[in-house]
mmCIF file of C-alpha atoms in Angstrom:
data_model
loop_
_atom_site.group_PDB
_atom_site.id
_atom_site.type_symbol
_atom_site.label_atom_id
_atom_site.label_comp_id
_atom_site.label_asym_id
_atom_site.label_seq_id
_atom_site.Cartn_x
_atom_site.Cartn_y
_atom_site.Cartn_z
ATOM 1 C CA MET Y 1 109.770 92.288 190.396
ATOM 2 C CA SER Y 2 111.979 91.362 187.477
ATOM 3 C CA LEU Y 3 113.471 94.091 185.333
ATOM 4 C CA LEU Y 4 113.174 91.805 182.316
ATOM 5 C CA PHE Y 5 109.443 92.450 182.172
ATOM 6 C CA SER Y 6 109.468 96.118 183.090
ATOM 7 C CA PRO Y 7 108.801 98.808 180.458
ATOM 8 C CA LEU Y 8 111.521 101.027 179.042
ATOM 9 C CA LYS Y 9 111.432 104.206 176.996
ATOM 10 C CA VAL Y 10 113.724 104.160 173.959
ATOM 11 C CA GLY Y 11 113.651 107.575 172.379
ATOM 12 C CA PRO Y 12 109.968 108.319 171.815
ATOM 13 C CA LEU Y 13 108.970 104.632 171.975
ATOM 14 C CA THR Y 14 107.889 102.839 175.151
ATOM 15 C CA LEU Y 15 108.738 99.131 175.092
ATOM 16 C CA LYS Y 16 106.613 96.688 177.093
ATOM 17 C CA ASN Y 17 109.602 94.621 178.262
ATOM 18 C CA ARG Y 18 113.375 94.393 177.867
ATOM 19 C CA ILE Y 19 113.516 91.577 175.287
ATOM 20 C CA VAL Y 20 114.342 92.459 171.694
ATOM 21 C CA VAL Y 21 114.791 90.254 168.650
ATOM 22 C CA PRO Y 22 118.125 91.033 166.970
ATOM 23 C CA PRO Y 23 118.758 90.906 163.221
ATOM 24 C CA MET Y 24 119.168 87.376 161.881
ATOM 25 C CA SER Y 25 119.939 87.036 158.184
ATOM 26 C CA GLN Y 26 117.629 84.643 156.350
ATOM 27 C CA TYR Y 27 119.172 84.614 152.843
ATOM 28 C CA SER Y 28 115.734 83.884 151.416
ATOM 29 C CA ALA Y 29 114.919 86.744 149.038
ATOM 30 C CA GLY Y 30 115.065 86.575 145.283
ATOM 31 C CA SER Y 31 117.909 88.222 143.425
ATOM 32 C CA ASP Y 32 115.783 91.389 143.355
ATOM 33 C CA GLY Y 33 116.184 91.857 147.120
ATOM 34 C CA VAL Y 34 112.412 92.016 147.662
ATOM 35 C CA VAL Y 35 110.723 90.486 150.705
ATOM 36 C CA ALA Y 36 109.491 86.961 150.017
ATOM 37 C CA PRO Y 37 106.829 84.718 151.623
ATOM 38 C CA TRP Y 38 109.490 83.393 153.996
ATOM 39 C CA HIS Y 39 110.020 86.878 155.431
ATOM 40 C CA ALA Y 40 106.298 87.310 156.030
ATOM 41 C CA ARG Y 41 106.271 84.062 157.960
ATOM 42 C CA HIS Y 42 109.531 84.749 159.805
ATOM 43 C CA ILE Y 43 108.958 88.362 160.857
ATOM 44 C CA GLY Y 44 105.272 87.709 161.468
ATOM 45 C CA SER Y 45 106.167 84.928 163.902
ATOM 46 C CA LEU Y 46 108.659 87.150 165.714
ATOM 47 C CA ALA Y 47 106.045 89.898 165.980
ATOM 48 C CA ILE Y 48 103.820 87.625 168.115
ATOM 49 C CA SER Y 49 106.676 86.128 170.143
ATOM 50 C CA GLY Y 50 106.153 88.439 173.110
ATOM 51 C CA ALA Y 51 109.359 90.421 172.502
ATOM 52 C CA SER Y 52 109.111 94.192 172.795
ATOM 53 C CA MET Y 53 110.618 94.984 169.390
ATOM 54 C CA VAL Y 54 111.849 93.155 166.302
ATOM 55 C CA ILE Y 55 114.819 94.177 164.153
ATOM 56 C CA SER Y 56 114.889 92.867 160.594
ATOM 57 C CA GLU Y 57 117.807 91.139 158.975
ATOM 58 C CA ALA Y 58 120.440 93.414 157.421
ATOM 59 C CA LEU Y 59 119.104 95.159 154.316
ATOM 60 C CA GLY Y 60 121.701 96.018 151.692
ATOM 61 C CA VAL Y 61 121.804 99.712 150.816
ATOM 62 C CA THR Y 62 123.271 98.863 147.398
ATOM 63 C CA PRO Y 63 123.066 95.713 145.246
ATOM 64 C CA ASP Y 64 126.746 94.975 145.872
ATOM 65 C CA GLY Y 65 126.348 95.719 149.573
ATOM 66 C CA ARG Y 66 124.360 92.557 150.256
ATOM 67 C CA ILE Y 67 125.936 89.638 152.067
ATOM 68 C CA THR Y 68 124.472 87.246 149.491
ATOM 69 C CA PRO Y 69 122.425 87.654 146.291
ATOM 70 C CA HIS Y 70 119.467 86.438 148.365
ATOM 71 C CA CYS Y 71 119.558 89.133 151.042
ATOM 72 C CA LEU Y 72 116.962 91.860 151.307
ATOM 73 C CA GLY Y 73 117.719 95.295 149.911
ATOM 74 C CA LEU Y 74 116.404 98.819 150.190
ATOM 75 C CA TRP Y 75 118.016 100.560 147.238
ATOM 76 C CA ASN Y 76 114.852 100.930 145.136
ATOM 77 C CA ASP Y 77 111.189 101.805 145.491
ATOM 78 C CA THR Y 78 109.941 98.321 144.593
ATOM 79 C CA GLN Y 79 111.703 96.945 147.658
ATOM 80 C CA ALA Y 80 110.285 99.744 149.810
ATOM 81 C CA ARG Y 81 106.719 99.077 148.629
ATOM 82 C CA ALA Y 82 107.055 95.359 149.359
ATOM 83 C CA LEU Y 83 108.396 96.150 152.826
ATOM 84 C CA GLN Y 84 105.511 98.548 153.396
ATOM 85 C CA LYS Y 85 102.986 95.839 152.485
ATOM 86 C CA LEU Y 86 104.688 93.361 154.817
ATOM 87 C CA LEU Y 87 104.503 95.828 157.714
ATOM 88 C CA THR Y 88 100.889 96.713 156.937
ATOM 89 C CA ASP Y 89 99.902 93.040 156.963
ATOM 90 C CA ILE Y 90 101.692 92.321 160.255
ATOM 91 C CA ARG Y 91 100.061 95.323 161.920
ATOM 92 C CA THR Y 92 96.659 93.760 161.398
ATOM 93 C CA TYR Y 93 97.524 91.292 164.171
ATOM 94 C CA SER Y 94 100.501 92.737 166.089
ATOM 95 C CA ASP Y 95 101.475 96.123 167.499
ATOM 96 C CA THR Y 96 105.070 95.056 168.159
ATOM 97 C CA PRO Y 97 107.460 97.725 166.815
ATOM 98 C CA ILE Y 98 109.385 96.490 163.774
ATOM 99 C CA GLY Y 99 112.535 98.156 162.494
ATOM 100 C CA VAL Y 100 115.095 97.603 159.772
ATOM 101 C CA GLN Y 101 118.853 97.254 159.930
ATOM 102 C CA LEU Y 102 120.782 99.063 157.182
ATOM 103 C CA ASN Y 103 124.060 97.589 155.990
ATOM 104 C CA HIS Y 104 126.825 97.425 153.429
ATOM 105 C CA ALA Y 105 128.717 94.139 153.666
ATOM 106 C CA GLY Y 106 132.012 95.389 152.200
ATOM 107 C CA ARG Y 107 134.554 92.613 151.659
ATOM 108 C CA LYS Y 108 132.143 90.004 153.071
ATOM 109 C CA ALA Y 109 129.596 90.622 150.299
ATOM 110 C CA GLY Y 110 128.693 88.452 147.334
ATOM 111 C CA THR Y 111 128.776 85.047 149.002
ATOM 112 C CA SER Y 112 126.580 81.984 148.922
ATOM 113 C CA PRO Y 113 124.162 81.337 151.812
ATOM 114 C CA PRO Y 114 125.908 79.617 154.735
ATOM 115 C CA TRP Y 115 124.256 76.277 153.971
ATOM 116 C CA ILE Y 116 125.964 76.227 150.539
ATOM 117 C CA GLU Y 117 129.740 75.723 150.835
ATOM 118 C CA HIS Y 118 129.705 77.555 154.179
ATOM 119 C CA GLY Y 119 129.123 80.945 152.575
ATOM 120 C CA ALA Y 120 131.864 80.817 149.948
ATOM 121 C CA PRO Y 121 132.479 83.826 147.657
ATOM 122 C CA LEU Y 122 130.597 83.690 144.374
ATOM 123 C CA GLY Y 123 132.080 84.440 140.983
ATOM 124 C CA SER Y 124 130.242 86.718 138.575
ATOM 125 C CA GLU Y 125 128.947 83.684 136.671
ATOM 126 C CA GLN Y 126 127.317 82.528 139.923
ATOM 127 C CA GLY Y 127 125.672 85.867 140.655
ATOM 128 C CA GLY Y 128 128.488 87.342 142.733
ATOM 129 C CA TRP Y 129 130.302 90.631 142.259
ATOM 130 C CA HIS Y 130 133.547 92.449 142.945
ATOM 131 C CA THR Y 131 133.702 93.712 146.511
ATOM 132 C CA VAL Y 132 134.935 96.904 148.155
ATOM 133 C CA ALA Y 133 136.543 97.521 151.533
ATOM 134 C CA PRO Y 134 138.625 100.075 153.432
ATOM 135 C CA SER Y 135 141.781 98.306 152.231
ATOM 136 C CA ALA Y 136 142.689 95.692 149.632
ATOM 137 C CA VAL Y 137 142.724 92.944 152.256
ATOM 138 C CA PRO Y 138 140.573 89.843 151.605
ATOM 139 C CA TRP Y 139 138.349 88.330 154.282
ATOM 140 C CA ARG Y 140 140.371 85.130 154.210
ATOM 141 C CA PRO Y 141 142.976 83.353 152.058
ATOM 142 C CA GLY Y 142 141.547 82.311 148.710
ATOM 143 C CA TRP Y 143 138.928 85.041 148.622
ATOM 144 C CA SER Y 144 139.093 87.773 145.995
ATOM 145 C CA VAL Y 145 140.954 90.936 146.944
ATOM 146 C CA PRO Y 146 138.469 93.778 147.475
ATOM 147 C CA GLU Y 147 138.919 97.182 145.912
ATOM 148 C CA ALA Y 148 140.087 99.791 148.427
ATOM 149 C CA LEU Y 149 137.484 102.534 148.487
ATOM 150 C CA ASP Y 150 138.475 106.021 147.407
ATOM 151 C CA GLU Y 151 136.632 109.091 148.685
ATOM 152 C CA PRO Y 152 134.141 109.223 145.773
ATOM 153 C CA GLY Y 153 133.336 105.567 146.480
ATOM 154 C CA MET Y 154 132.785 106.318 150.151
ATOM 155 C CA ASP Y 155 130.572 109.259 149.206
ATOM 156 C CA ARG Y 156 128.438 107.012 146.980
ATOM 157 C CA ILE Y 157 127.957 104.527 149.805
ATOM 158 C CA LEU Y 158 127.142 107.336 152.235
ATOM 159 C CA GLN Y 159 124.427 108.570 149.880
ATOM 160 C CA ALA Y 160 123.127 105.005 149.529
ATOM 161 C CA PHE Y 161 122.693 104.774 153.304
ATOM 162 C CA ILE Y 162 120.773 108.065 153.280
ATOM 163 C CA SER Y 163 118.533 106.923 150.414
ATOM 164 C CA ALA Y 164 117.836 103.589 152.099
ATOM 165 C CA ALA Y 165 116.930 105.337 155.355
ATOM 166 C CA ARG Y 166 114.484 107.578 153.508
ATOM 167 C CA ARG Y 167 112.904 104.549 151.850
ATOM 168 C CA ALA Y 168 112.587 102.898 155.254
ATOM 169 C CA LEU Y 169 110.646 105.937 156.443
ATOM 170 C CA GLU Y 170 108.405 105.786 153.375
ATOM 171 C CA ALA Y 171 107.769 102.101 154.078
ATOM 172 C CA GLY Y 172 106.551 102.990 157.566
ATOM 173 C CA VAL Y 173 109.104 101.290 159.813
ATOM 174 C CA ASP Y 174 108.902 101.950 163.546
ATOM 175 C CA PHE Y 175 112.657 102.483 163.921
ATOM 176 C CA ALA Y 176 115.967 101.821 162.178
ATOM 177 C CA GLU Y 177 119.382 100.480 163.099
ATOM 178 C CA LEU Y 178 122.717 101.215 161.443
ATOM 179 C CA LEU Y 179 125.016 98.186 161.244
ATOM 180 C CA ALA Y 180 128.648 98.920 162.131
ATOM 181 C CA ALA Y 181 129.410 95.482 163.580
ATOM 182 C CA ASN Y 182 130.263 91.885 162.760
ATOM 183 C CA GLY Y 183 132.850 92.464 160.071
ATOM 184 C CA TYR Y 184 130.719 94.334 157.546
ATOM 185 C CA LEU Y 185 131.863 97.533 155.843
ATOM 186 C CA LEU Y 186 131.576 100.096 158.643
ATOM 187 C CA SER Y 187 132.999 97.545 161.070
ATOM 188 C CA GLN Y 188 135.861 96.932 158.640
ATOM 189 C CA PHE Y 189 136.742 100.624 158.828
ATOM 190 C CA LEU Y 190 136.816 100.483 162.629
ATOM 191 C CA SER Y 191 139.190 97.518 162.899
ATOM 192 C CA PRO Y 192 142.963 97.812 162.365
ATOM 193 C CA LEU Y 193 142.904 94.223 161.084
ATOM 194 C CA SER Y 194 140.840 95.193 158.035
ATOM 195 C CA ASN Y 195 141.628 98.907 157.794
ATOM 196 C CA GLN Y 196 145.252 99.398 156.788
ATOM 197 C CA ARG Y 197 144.816 102.790 155.155
ATOM 198 C CA ARG Y 198 147.434 105.520 155.472
ATOM 199 C CA ASP Y 199 145.137 108.486 154.835
ATOM 200 C CA ASP Y 200 142.598 110.338 156.990
ATOM 201 C CA TYR Y 201 140.470 107.176 157.239
ATOM 202 C CA GLY Y 202 143.063 104.828 158.704
ATOM 203 C CA GLY Y 203 145.670 104.520 161.408
ATOM 204 C CA SER Y 204 144.514 106.138 164.635
ATOM 205 C CA PRO Y 205 141.187 105.197 166.255
ATOM 206 C CA GLU Y 206 139.867 108.665 165.374
ATOM 207 C CA ASN Y 207 140.721 108.169 161.705
ATOM 208 C CA ARG Y 208 139.265 104.659 161.589
ATOM 209 C CA MET Y 209 136.028 106.015 163.072
ATOM 210 C CA ARG Y 210 135.822 108.858 160.584
ATOM 211 C CA PHE Y 211 133.784 107.209 157.822
ATOM 212 C CA PRO Y 212 131.432 105.244 160.131
ATOM 213 C CA LEU Y 213 130.748 108.486 162.016
ATOM 214 C CA ARG Y 214 130.116 110.348 158.752
ATOM 215 C CA VAL Y 215 127.440 107.784 157.928
ATOM 216 C CA ALA Y 216 126.049 107.859 161.468
ATOM 217 C CA GLN Y 217 125.820 111.648 161.465
ATOM 218 C CA ALA Y 218 124.174 111.748 158.037
ATOM 219 C CA LEU Y 219 121.468 109.295 159.132
ATOM 220 C CA ARG Y 220 120.902 111.131 162.389
ATOM 221 C CA GLU Y 221 120.389 114.378 160.478
ATOM 222 C CA ILE Y 222 117.655 112.994 158.214
ATOM 223 C CA TRP Y 223 115.981 110.618 160.687
ATOM 224 C CA PRO Y 224 112.992 112.157 162.535
ATOM 225 C CA ALA Y 225 113.116 112.530 166.311
ATOM 226 C CA SER Y 226 109.664 110.907 166.430
ATOM 227 C CA LEU Y 227 111.165 107.470 165.645
ATOM 228 C CA PRO Y 228 114.056 105.700 167.402
ATOM 229 C CA LEU Y 229 117.383 105.362 165.625
ATOM 230 C CA GLY Y 230 119.954 102.879 166.899
ATOM 231 C CA VAL Y 231 123.322 101.493 165.914
ATOM 232 C CA ARG Y 232 124.993 98.124 166.338
ATOM 233 C CA PHE Y 233 128.768 98.010 166.681
ATOM 234 C CA ASN Y 234 131.484 95.717 167.949
ATOM 235 C CA GLY Y 235 132.704 96.078 171.500
ATOM 236 C CA GLY Y 236 135.835 94.162 170.564
ATOM 237 C CA GLU Y 237 137.288 91.372 168.484
ATOM 238 C CA PHE Y 238 138.442 87.900 169.400
ATOM 239 C CA ALA Y 239 141.756 88.220 167.589
ATOM 240 C CA ASP Y 240 145.122 89.762 168.379
ATOM 241 C CA GLY Y 241 145.540 93.276 167.050
ATOM 242 C CA GLY Y 242 141.828 93.871 166.577
ATOM 243 C CA LEU Y 243 139.517 96.612 167.773
ATOM 244 C CA GLU Y 244 140.111 97.335 171.456
ATOM 245 C CA LEU Y 245 137.305 97.727 173.985
ATOM 246 C CA ALA Y 246 138.529 101.232 174.875
ATOM 247 C CA GLU Y 247 138.234 102.201 171.202
ATOM 248 C CA ALA Y 248 134.709 100.797 171.068
ATOM 249 C CA VAL Y 249 133.759 102.868 174.119
ATOM 250 C CA GLN Y 250 135.232 105.930 172.409
ATOM 251 C CA PHE Y 251 133.088 105.178 169.337
ATOM 252 C CA ALA Y 252 130.038 104.730 171.580
ATOM 253 C CA ARG Y 253 130.623 108.155 173.131
ATOM 254 C CA GLU Y 254 130.556 109.743 169.693
ATOM 255 C CA LEU Y 255 127.355 107.920 168.734
ATOM 256 C CA HIS Y 256 125.716 108.973 171.992
ATOM 257 C CA ARG Y 257 126.808 112.560 171.368
ATOM 258 C CA LEU Y 258 125.162 112.409 167.929
ATOM 259 C CA GLY Y 259 121.890 111.504 169.623
ATOM 260 C CA TYR Y 260 121.450 107.825 168.826
ATOM 261 C CA ASP Y 261 118.569 106.395 170.840
ATOM 262 C CA TYR Y 262 120.203 103.056 171.579
ATOM 263 C CA LEU Y 263 123.589 101.374 171.303
ATOM 264 C CA SER Y 264 123.582 97.649 170.504
ATOM 265 C CA VAL Y 265 126.948 96.124 171.392
ATOM 266 C CA SER Y 266 128.048 92.967 169.576
ATOM 267 C CA GLY Y 267 131.523 91.639 168.810
ATOM 268 C CA GLY Y 268 133.788 89.740 166.461
ATOM 269 C CA TYR Y 269 133.270 88.246 162.995
ATOM 270 C CA ASN Y 270 135.723 90.644 161.361
ATOM 271 C CA VAL Y 271 138.442 88.055 160.663
ATOM 272 C CA TYR Y 272 138.041 84.414 159.719
ATOM 273 C CA ASN Y 273 140.502 83.037 162.282
ATOM 274 C CA GLU Y 274 139.131 84.653 165.425
ATOM 275 C CA THR Y 275 138.694 82.539 168.554
ATOM 276 C CA PRO Y 276 135.497 83.634 170.319
ATOM 277 C CA PRO Y 277 134.193 81.744 173.373
ATOM 278 C CA ALA Y 278 130.985 81.299 171.395
ATOM 279 C CA GLY Y 279 129.518 78.526 173.528
ATOM 280 C CA GLN Y 280 129.849 80.516 176.738
ATOM 281 C CA GLN Y 281 126.680 82.083 178.133
ATOM 282 C CA GLY Y 282 126.673 85.845 177.825
ATOM 283 C CA TYR Y 283 130.121 85.961 176.259
ATOM 284 C CA MET Y 284 129.590 89.434 174.782
ATOM 285 C CA VAL Y 285 128.013 90.981 177.883
ATOM 286 C CA PRO Y 286 131.337 92.478 179.108
ATOM 287 C CA PHE Y 287 131.449 94.620 175.962
ATOM 288 C CA ALA Y 288 128.009 96.086 176.678
ATOM 289 C CA ALA Y 289 128.791 96.448 180.378
ATOM 290 C CA ALA Y 290 131.821 98.613 179.581
ATOM 291 C CA VAL Y 291 129.745 100.856 177.323
ATOM 292 C CA LYS Y 292 126.993 101.120 179.939
ATOM 293 C CA ALA Y 293 129.509 101.983 182.664
ATOM 294 C CA ALA Y 294 130.989 104.740 180.508
ATOM 295 C CA LEU Y 295 127.599 106.050 179.353
ATOM 296 C CA PRO Y 296 125.092 105.397 182.154
ATOM 297 C CA ASP Y 297 122.410 107.512 180.441
ATOM 298 C CA ALA Y 298 122.614 105.569 177.167
ATOM 299 C CA ILE Y 299 120.217 102.743 176.301
ATOM 300 C CA VAL Y 300 122.452 99.712 175.744
ATOM 301 C CA ILE Y 301 121.523 96.364 174.183
ATOM 302 C CA THR Y 302 123.574 93.247 174.849
ATOM 303 C CA VAL Y 303 123.605 89.939 172.989
ATOM 304 C CA GLY Y 304 125.439 86.615 172.820
ATOM 305 C CA MET Y 305 124.201 83.271 174.154
ATOM 306 C CA ILE Y 306 121.607 84.710 176.530
ATOM 307 C CA TYR Y 307 118.868 82.118 176.761
ATOM 308 C CA GLU Y 308 117.726 81.838 180.382
ATOM 309 C CA ALA Y 309 115.293 84.304 181.946
ATOM 310 C CA LYS Y 310 117.174 84.606 185.249
ATOM 311 C CA GLN Y 311 120.432 85.156 183.388
ATOM 312 C CA ALA Y 312 118.843 87.938 181.325
ATOM 313 C CA ASP Y 313 117.288 89.577 184.378
ATOM 314 C CA ALA Y 314 120.573 89.448 186.313
ATOM 315 C CA ILE Y 315 122.327 91.329 183.496
ATOM 316 C CA LEU Y 316 119.723 94.073 183.818
ATOM 317 C CA GLN Y 317 119.792 94.110 187.623
ATOM 318 C CA GLU Y 318 123.575 94.519 187.540
ATOM 319 C CA ARG Y 319 123.191 97.452 185.105
ATOM 320 C CA LYS Y 320 125.336 95.798 182.469
ATOM 321 C CA ALA Y 321 122.702 96.592 179.836
ATOM 322 C CA ASP Y 322 119.157 97.916 179.450
ATOM 323 C CA LEU Y 323 117.835 95.520 176.820
ATOM 324 C CA ILE Y 324 118.522 91.862 176.048
ATOM 325 C CA ALA Y 325 118.732 90.639 172.451
ATOM 326 C CA VAL Y 326 117.524 87.045 172.223
ATOM 327 C CA GLY Y 327 118.013 85.426 168.825
ATOM 328 C CA ARG Y 328 118.702 81.692 168.670
ATOM 329 C CA ALA Y 329 116.512 80.988 171.689
ATOM 330 C CA ILE Y 330 113.511 82.619 170.006
ATOM 331 C CA LEU Y 331 114.079 80.656 166.804
ATOM 332 C CA ASP Y 332 114.169 77.505 168.933
ATOM 333 C CA ASP Y 333 111.142 78.551 171.016
ATOM 334 C CA PRO Y 334 109.010 81.097 169.106
ATOM 335 C CA HIS Y 335 107.271 82.148 172.347
ATOM 336 C CA TRP Y 336 110.409 82.341 174.491
ATOM 337 C CA PRO Y 337 109.478 85.760 175.982
ATOM 338 C CA ILE Y 338 106.049 84.494 177.049
ATOM 339 C CA HIS Y 339 107.476 81.325 178.551
ATOM 340 C CA ALA Y 340 110.159 83.410 180.298
ATOM 341 C CA ALA Y 341 107.458 85.612 181.826
ATOM 342 C CA ILE Y 342 105.667 82.556 183.191
ATOM 343 C CA ALA Y 343 108.932 81.182 184.578
ATOM 344 C CA MET Y 344 109.632 84.510 186.312
ATOM 345 C CA GLY Y 345 106.131 84.689 187.803
ATOM 346 C CA GLU Y 346 105.123 87.593 185.566
ATOM 347 C CA LYS Y 347 101.895 88.077 183.635
ATOM 348 C CA ALA Y 348 102.105 86.376 180.258
ATOM 349 C CA SER Y 349 100.432 88.096 177.315
ATOM 350 C CA TRP Y 350 99.574 85.526 174.686
ATOM 351 C CA PRO Y 351 98.221 86.545 171.280
ATOM 352 C CA LYS Y 352 94.431 86.526 171.671
ATOM 353 C CA PRO Y 353 93.838 83.563 169.329
ATOM 354 C CA TYR Y 354 96.287 81.498 171.431
ATOM 355 C CA ASP Y 355 95.318 82.745 174.883
ATOM 356 C CA ARG Y 356 92.706 80.111 175.679
ATOM 357 C CA PHE Y 357 95.350 77.435 175.149
ATOM 358 C CA GLY Y 358 98.562 78.957 176.435
ATOM 359 C CA SER Y 359 97.341 80.825 179.502
ATOM 360 C CA ARG Y 360 95.569 77.812 181.021
ATOM 361 C CA GLY Y 361 98.262 75.270 180.356
ATOM 362 C CA TRP Y 362 97.645 71.813 178.989
ATOM 363 C CA PRO Y 363 98.847 68.312 179.930
ATOM 364 C CA GLY Y 364 101.743 68.237 177.456
ATOM 365 C CA HIS Y 365 103.131 71.661 178.377
ATOM 366 C CA LYS Y 366 106.682 71.716 179.727
ATOM 367 C CA PRO Y 367 107.298 75.036 181.470
ATOM 368 C CA GLN Y 368 110.540 76.906 180.855
ATOM 369 C CA GLU Y 369 112.901 77.024 183.797
ATOM 370 C CA ALA Y 370 113.838 80.499 184.968
#
């Protein structure tokens, strides 16, 4: 029997299989950060994909913490009510757990969507804003220099994370994920390439972890044990002098000690000139495998060019991870998990309105290869 289609308990939640949909930014909200019709279509489609849980795109905890002016936010009650309605509507046809990812983009905030000038920084006249970061180091040459956060600024952002988490609970999410990966603010604190501070928040790995762990602890303290709480962080960077894998494992140990229900291990995107092997299948799996080896009792998610069912199952069989995040493949094939189940000889659970078509096959169907 494949592990890919075996159940798994994550905190108090039992997942039906090991496939999760990771956050994928859509840049399709209005400037108010409220969910739009596109999000209803997008998340609704993912909720009937056959995956065991769906994680939303990154929601900004402050207006200036969004990646773009068209990213979702959770800094006010209007946004929370719209999110609540979206979840209520989806639950009329899907019981797939849906969670939110909470984020502050730091020095990578205030940009255009990637299809406009490749995500260039926006001036104030274009709807952009001045950014903040651990240090006054821009994301890349030509970008504005961010303001180095002082302790009151860090405290304000910490409180914003807490407020956003409380709004997520009011909206009725099934779980939440803290984003400390991919070059956004908490990830910027962790990396020596972006954190060049000389105070208690920079220098040694312990100091660089200090603010991310303050945020992580604060969320853990207010988040109920009845709902899972996870965190996504980088296992390393594809650039000289960046975050080391051993440091990432050290960070993972602290998160596990705080009681996080799962650890989602990503990598990179903290500097513009990194050189990741992005076309290589499973190129981030070694990061997750190292965390899993160090913390065998932790629930670990891996990601990164995993798009074949046998490949995903082998990662699980080799105990390199417990859950597989499948993103691009599900956008390409909205029923990838169902097709993967068929390819692996497992029972496929189609949405009831589709079952009479999908489960019996039809002449034009091309089965997925395992």
